[in-house]
Coordinates of C-alpha atoms and ligand atoms in Angstrom, one line a residue:
A11 CA -13.7 -92.8 167.4
D12 CA -16.7 -95.1 166.6
V13 CA -15.8 -97.3 169.6
C14 CA -15.3 -96.0 173.2
V15 CA -14.0 -98.3 176.0
I16 CA -15.3 -97.2 179.4
I17 CA -13.2 -98.6 182.2
P18 CA -14.7 -98.5 185.7
A19 CA -11.7 -98.4 188.0
A20 CA -13.2 -96.5 190.9
G21 CA -13.7 -99.4 193.3
S22 CA -11.7 -99.7 196.6
G23 CA -10.6 -103.3 196.3
T24 CA -11.9 -104.3 199.7
R25 CA -11.6 -108.0 199.1
L26 CA -8.1 -107.6 197.7
G27 CA -7.0 -105.9 200.9
E28 CA -4.1 -103.9 199.4
P29 CA -3.2 -100.5 200.9
V30 CA -4.2 -98.7 197.6
P31 CA -7.4 -99.1 195.5
K32 CA -7.3 -102.2 193.3
A33 CA -6.7 -100.4 189.9
F34 CA -3.5 -98.7 191.4
V35 CA -2.0 -102.0 192.7
D36 CA 1.4 -102.9 191.1
L37 CA 1.4 -105.8 188.6
C38 CA 5.1 -106.5 187.9
G39 CA 6.2 -102.9 187.5
R40 CA 3.0 -101.3 186.0
T41 CA -0.3 -100.6 187.8
I42 CA -3.3 -102.7 187.0
I43 CA -5.0 -99.8 185.3
E44 CA -2.0 -99.1 183.1
R45 CA -1.8 -102.7 181.9
C46 CA -5.6 -102.7 181.4
V47 CA -5.5 -99.7 179.1
E48 CA -2.3 -100.8 177.2
N49 CA -4.0 -104.2 176.6
I50 CA -6.9 -102.7 174.5
P51 CA -6.1 -103.7 170.9
A52 CA -5.1 -100.6 168.8
A53 CA -6.9 -102.1 165.8
L54 CA -10.2 -101.1 167.4
G55 CA -9.3 -97.4 167.0
A56 CA -11.1 -96.9 170.3
S57 CA -11.2 -93.9 172.5
V58 CA -10.8 -94.7 176.2
V59 CA -12.5 -93.3 179.4
V60 CA -11.2 -94.3 182.8
V61 CA -13.3 -93.8 185.9
V62 CA -11.3 -93.6 189.1
P63 CA -11.8 -92.5 192.8
A64 CA -12.1 -88.7 192.9
D65 CA -8.9 -88.3 195.0
L66 CA -6.8 -90.3 192.4
I67 CA -7.8 -88.3 189.3
E68 CA -4.4 -86.5 189.1
R69 CA -2.5 -89.7 189.7
A70 CA -4.4 -91.5 187.0
R71 CA -3.9 -88.7 184.5
M72 CA -0.1 -88.9 185.1
L73 CA -0.1 -92.7 184.6
L74 CA -2.4 -92.6 181.5
P75 CA -1.4 -89.7 179.1
G76 CA -4.0 -89.1 176.4
V77 CA -6.8 -90.9 178.3
R78 CA -9.9 -89.2 179.5
V79 CA -10.1 -89.6 183.3
V80 CA -13.3 -88.9 185.3
A81 CA -14.4 -89.4 188.9
G82 CA -16.6 -92.4 189.8
G83 CA -19.4 -93.0 192.3
A84 CA -20.1 -95.2 195.3
H85 CA -21.4 -98.2 193.2
R86 CA -20.0 -99.7 190.0
S87 CA -23.1 -98.7 188.0
E88 CA -22.7 -95.1 189.1
S89 CA -19.1 -95.1 187.9
V90 CA -20.2 -96.6 184.6
R91 CA -22.8 -93.8 184.2
A92 CA -20.0 -91.2 184.9
G93 CA -18.0 -92.9 182.1
I94 CA -21.0 -92.8 179.7
S95 CA -21.3 -89.1 180.3
A96 CA -17.6 -88.6 179.2
A97 CA -17.8 -91.1 176.2
G98 CA -18.6 -88.6 173.5
D99 CA -20.8 -89.8 170.6
A100 CA -19.2 -93.2 169.8
G101 CA -21.8 -95.6 168.3
I102 CA -20.4 -98.7 170.1
L103 CA -19.7 -98.5 173.8
L104 CA -17.7 -101.2 175.7
V105 CA -17.6 -101.4 179.4
H106 CA -14.5 -103.2 180.7
D107 CA -13.5 -103.8 184.3
A108 CA -10.1 -102.4 185.3
A109 CA -9.8 -105.6 187.3
R110 CA -9.4 -107.8 184.1
P111 CA -6.1 -106.4 182.8
L112 CA -5.0 -109.4 180.8
T113 CA -8.1 -109.8 178.6
P114 CA -6.9 -111.0 175.2
A115 CA -7.4 -108.9 172.1
R116 CA -9.5 -111.6 170.5
V117 CA -12.3 -111.1 173.1
F118 CA -12.5 -107.3 172.4
V119 CA -12.6 -108.0 168.6
D120 CA -15.3 -110.7 169.0
V121 CA -17.5 -108.4 171.1
V122 CA -17.2 -105.4 168.8
D123 CA -17.8 -107.6 165.7
A124 CA -21.0 -109.1 167.2
V125 CA -22.3 -105.6 168.1
R126 CA -21.5 -104.4 164.6
S127 CA -23.4 -107.4 163.1
G128 CA -26.6 -106.2 164.8
H129 CA -26.6 -107.5 168.4
P130 CA -27.4 -104.6 170.8
A131 CA -25.7 -106.2 173.8
V132 CA -22.8 -108.7 173.7
V133 CA -21.0 -110.3 176.6
P134 CA -18.0 -112.7 176.8
A135 CA -18.8 -115.8 178.8
I136 CA -17.2 -119.1 179.8
P137 CA -18.7 -122.4 181.0
V138 CA -19.1 -123.0 184.7
V139 CA -16.9 -125.9 185.9
D140 CA -18.0 -126.3 189.5
T141 CA -21.2 -128.1 190.5
L142 CA -23.5 -125.4 191.9
K143 CA -25.9 -125.8 194.9
Q144 CA -28.7 -123.5 196.0
V145 CA -28.8 -123.2 199.8
V146 CA -30.7 -121.8 202.7
S147 CA -29.0 -120.5 205.8
V148 CA -29.9 -122.2 209.1
P149 CA -29.6 -119.8 212.1
G150 CA -27.0 -121.2 214.4
G151 CA -26.3 -124.2 212.1
L152 CA -24.7 -125.3 208.8
E153 CA -26.2 -124.0 205.5
R154 CA -28.5 -126.6 204.0
V155 CA -28.7 -127.5 200.3
T156 CA -32.1 -127.1 198.7
R157 CA -31.2 -128.1 195.2
T158 CA -28.4 -128.6 192.6
I159 CA -28.5 -126.3 189.6
D160 CA -27.9 -127.7 186.1
R161 CA -24.5 -126.0 185.3
D162 CA -24.9 -126.8 181.6
E163 CA -27.4 -124.0 181.5
L164 CA -25.1 -121.5 183.2
R165 CA -22.3 -119.2 182.1
A166 CA -19.8 -117.0 184.0
V167 CA -19.7 -113.7 182.3
Q168 CA -16.7 -111.4 181.8
T169 CA -15.9 -108.0 180.3
P170 CA -15.6 -106.1 177.9
Q171 CA -19.4 -106.0 177.5
G172 CA -20.4 -104.3 174.3
F173 CA -23.5 -102.3 173.5
T174 CA -24.9 -100.1 170.9
R175 CA -24.9 -96.5 172.2
D176 CA -28.7 -96.6 172.4
A177 CA -28.8 -99.9 174.3
L178 CA -26.3 -98.8 177.0
L179 CA -28.0 -95.4 177.4
R180 CA -31.4 -97.1 177.8
A181 CA -30.0 -99.7 180.2
H182 CA -28.6 -96.9 182.4
A183 CA -31.5 -94.4 182.0
D184 CA -32.8 -95.2 185.4
A185 CA -30.1 -93.6 187.6
S186 CA -31.0 -95.8 190.5
G187 CA -30.2 -99.0 188.6
L188 CA -27.7 -101.2 190.3
A189 CA -26.3 -104.4 189.0
T190 CA -22.9 -106.2 189.1
D191 CA -22.7 -106.0 185.3
D192 CA -24.2 -103.8 182.6
A193 CA -25.8 -106.6 180.7
G194 CA -27.9 -107.2 183.8
L195 CA -29.4 -103.7 183.5
A196 CA -30.1 -104.3 179.7
E197 CA -31.8 -107.6 180.4
R198 CA -34.1 -105.9 182.9
I199 CA -35.5 -103.6 180.2
G200 CA -36.0 -106.4 177.7
I201 CA -32.8 -106.0 175.6
D202 CA -31.5 -109.3 174.2
V203 CA -28.1 -110.1 175.5
H204 CA -25.9 -112.5 173.3
L205 CA -22.7 -114.3 174.3
V206 CA -19.3 -114.7 172.6
P207 CA -16.6 -117.0 174.0
G208 CA -14.7 -115.5 176.9
D209 CA -11.2 -116.5 178.0
P210 CA -9.4 -117.6 181.2
L211 CA -7.0 -114.6 180.8
A212 CA -10.0 -112.3 181.2
M213 CA -10.3 -113.4 184.8
K214 CA -11.2 -110.8 187.3
I215 CA -8.7 -109.9 190.1
T216 CA -10.9 -110.0 193.2
T217 CA -8.9 -111.7 196.0
P218 CA -5.2 -112.0 197.0
W219 CA -5.2 -115.4 195.4
D220 CA -6.3 -113.9 192.0
L221 CA -3.5 -111.3 192.2
R222 CA -1.0 -114.1 192.9
I223 CA -2.1 -116.0 189.8
V224 CA -2.1 -112.9 187.5
R225 CA 1.4 -111.9 188.8
D226 CA 2.6 -115.4 187.9
V227 CA 1.1 -115.2 184.4
V228 CA 2.7 -111.8 183.8
G229 CA 6.0 -113.1 185.2
R230 CA 8.0 -110.9 187.5
Ligands
CTP324 N1 -15.9 -100.2 190.4 C1 -16.1 -98.8 190.1 N2 -16.8 -98.0 191.0 C2 -17.3 -98.6 192.1 C3 -17.1 -99.9 192.4 C4 -16.4 -100.7 191.5 O1 -15.6 -98.3 189.1 N3 -17.9 -97.8 193.0 C5 -15.1 -101.0 189.4 C6 -13.8 -101.6 190.0 O2 -12.8 -100.6 190.1 C7 -13.6 -102.8 189.2 C8 -14.9 -103.1 188.6 O3 -15.8 -102.1 188.9 O4 -12.7 -102.4 188.1 C9 -15.4 -104.5 189.2 O5 -15.6 -104.3 190.6 P1 -15.0 -105.1 191.8 O6 -14.2 -106.3 191.2 O7 -16.0 -105.4 192.8 O8 -13.9 -104.1 192.4 P2 -13.9 -103.3 193.8 O9 -15.3 -102.8 194.0 O10 -12.8 -102.4 193.8 O11 -13.6 -104.5 194.8 P3 -14.3 -104.9 196.2 O12 -15.8 -105.2 195.8 O13 -13.6 -106.1 196.7 O14 -14.2 -103.7 197.1
MG325 MG1 -17.0 -104.2 194.3

C-alpha cells in the first residue's frame, strides 16, 4: 500500500481511569481500537499498524485480524517509532490516535490529498472556542493571570497527522524526541506543517466525560 496508518494505542488511559488500557475499553459493544481501525476509509487502500502494550499483543491480534500489531513504549513518541519500524515502505504515513475512534472519513481524505499535493506534514485542526489565559502559579495561593492569548491565532490539532515518509522519518530520527504530537517533532527540525479542517467527531477520548459523550454519539 502507498498509505500506511500507524495507530498508537499503547497508552494506559490513566486519566480515563477504566480497569483496562484506553484502547481496549468498550464503546457500545466494540472496543475503542476496533472502532478506530474499522473507521479508516477503505478508499485509502491503506495498510494499518497498531501499537499496543506488550502484554496485550495477542488480544489485539484476535480483535484485529489482518492488522499488523506491535508493542509500544513508555511514551507516545516511542510507540510511534515502533509503528514506523513496522510500516513497510509506504510513501505516505499517517499517525492516528486510537483515542479518536469516530474521526470522519473526510478528515483522512483531506489529510492524504494535502500530502499528495506536496505538503510534507499535514494536520487537522479546529478553532479554539474558549478564551485562553497564561498564568503563573503562586505558592500557597491562587494562580494569577499574566496575559490573555489571542485565540484567533490558535488552533487545536487532531489526528490523523499525515507525512511524507521522509518527513516522518526525519522528525523521529532523534530517538529521544518527545512531543504530544508528531507535527511538533517535524516543526522542531524546520519542516513546514500545514492545516486542513478538523472535525468535532475527531475529538480525543481523554476523560470519563469524553467517554460519556462518545458513547452517546455512537448510541447504545
Ligand atoms: N500512546 C501510546 N503509547 C504511549 C502513550 C500513549 O501509543 N506510551 C497513545 C495512546 O494509546 C493514545 C494516544 O497515544 O491512543 C494519545 O495519548 P493519550 O490520549 O494521552 O492516551 P493515554 O496515554 O493512554 O492516556 P493518559 O495520558 O491519560 O494515561
Ligand atoms: Mg498520555
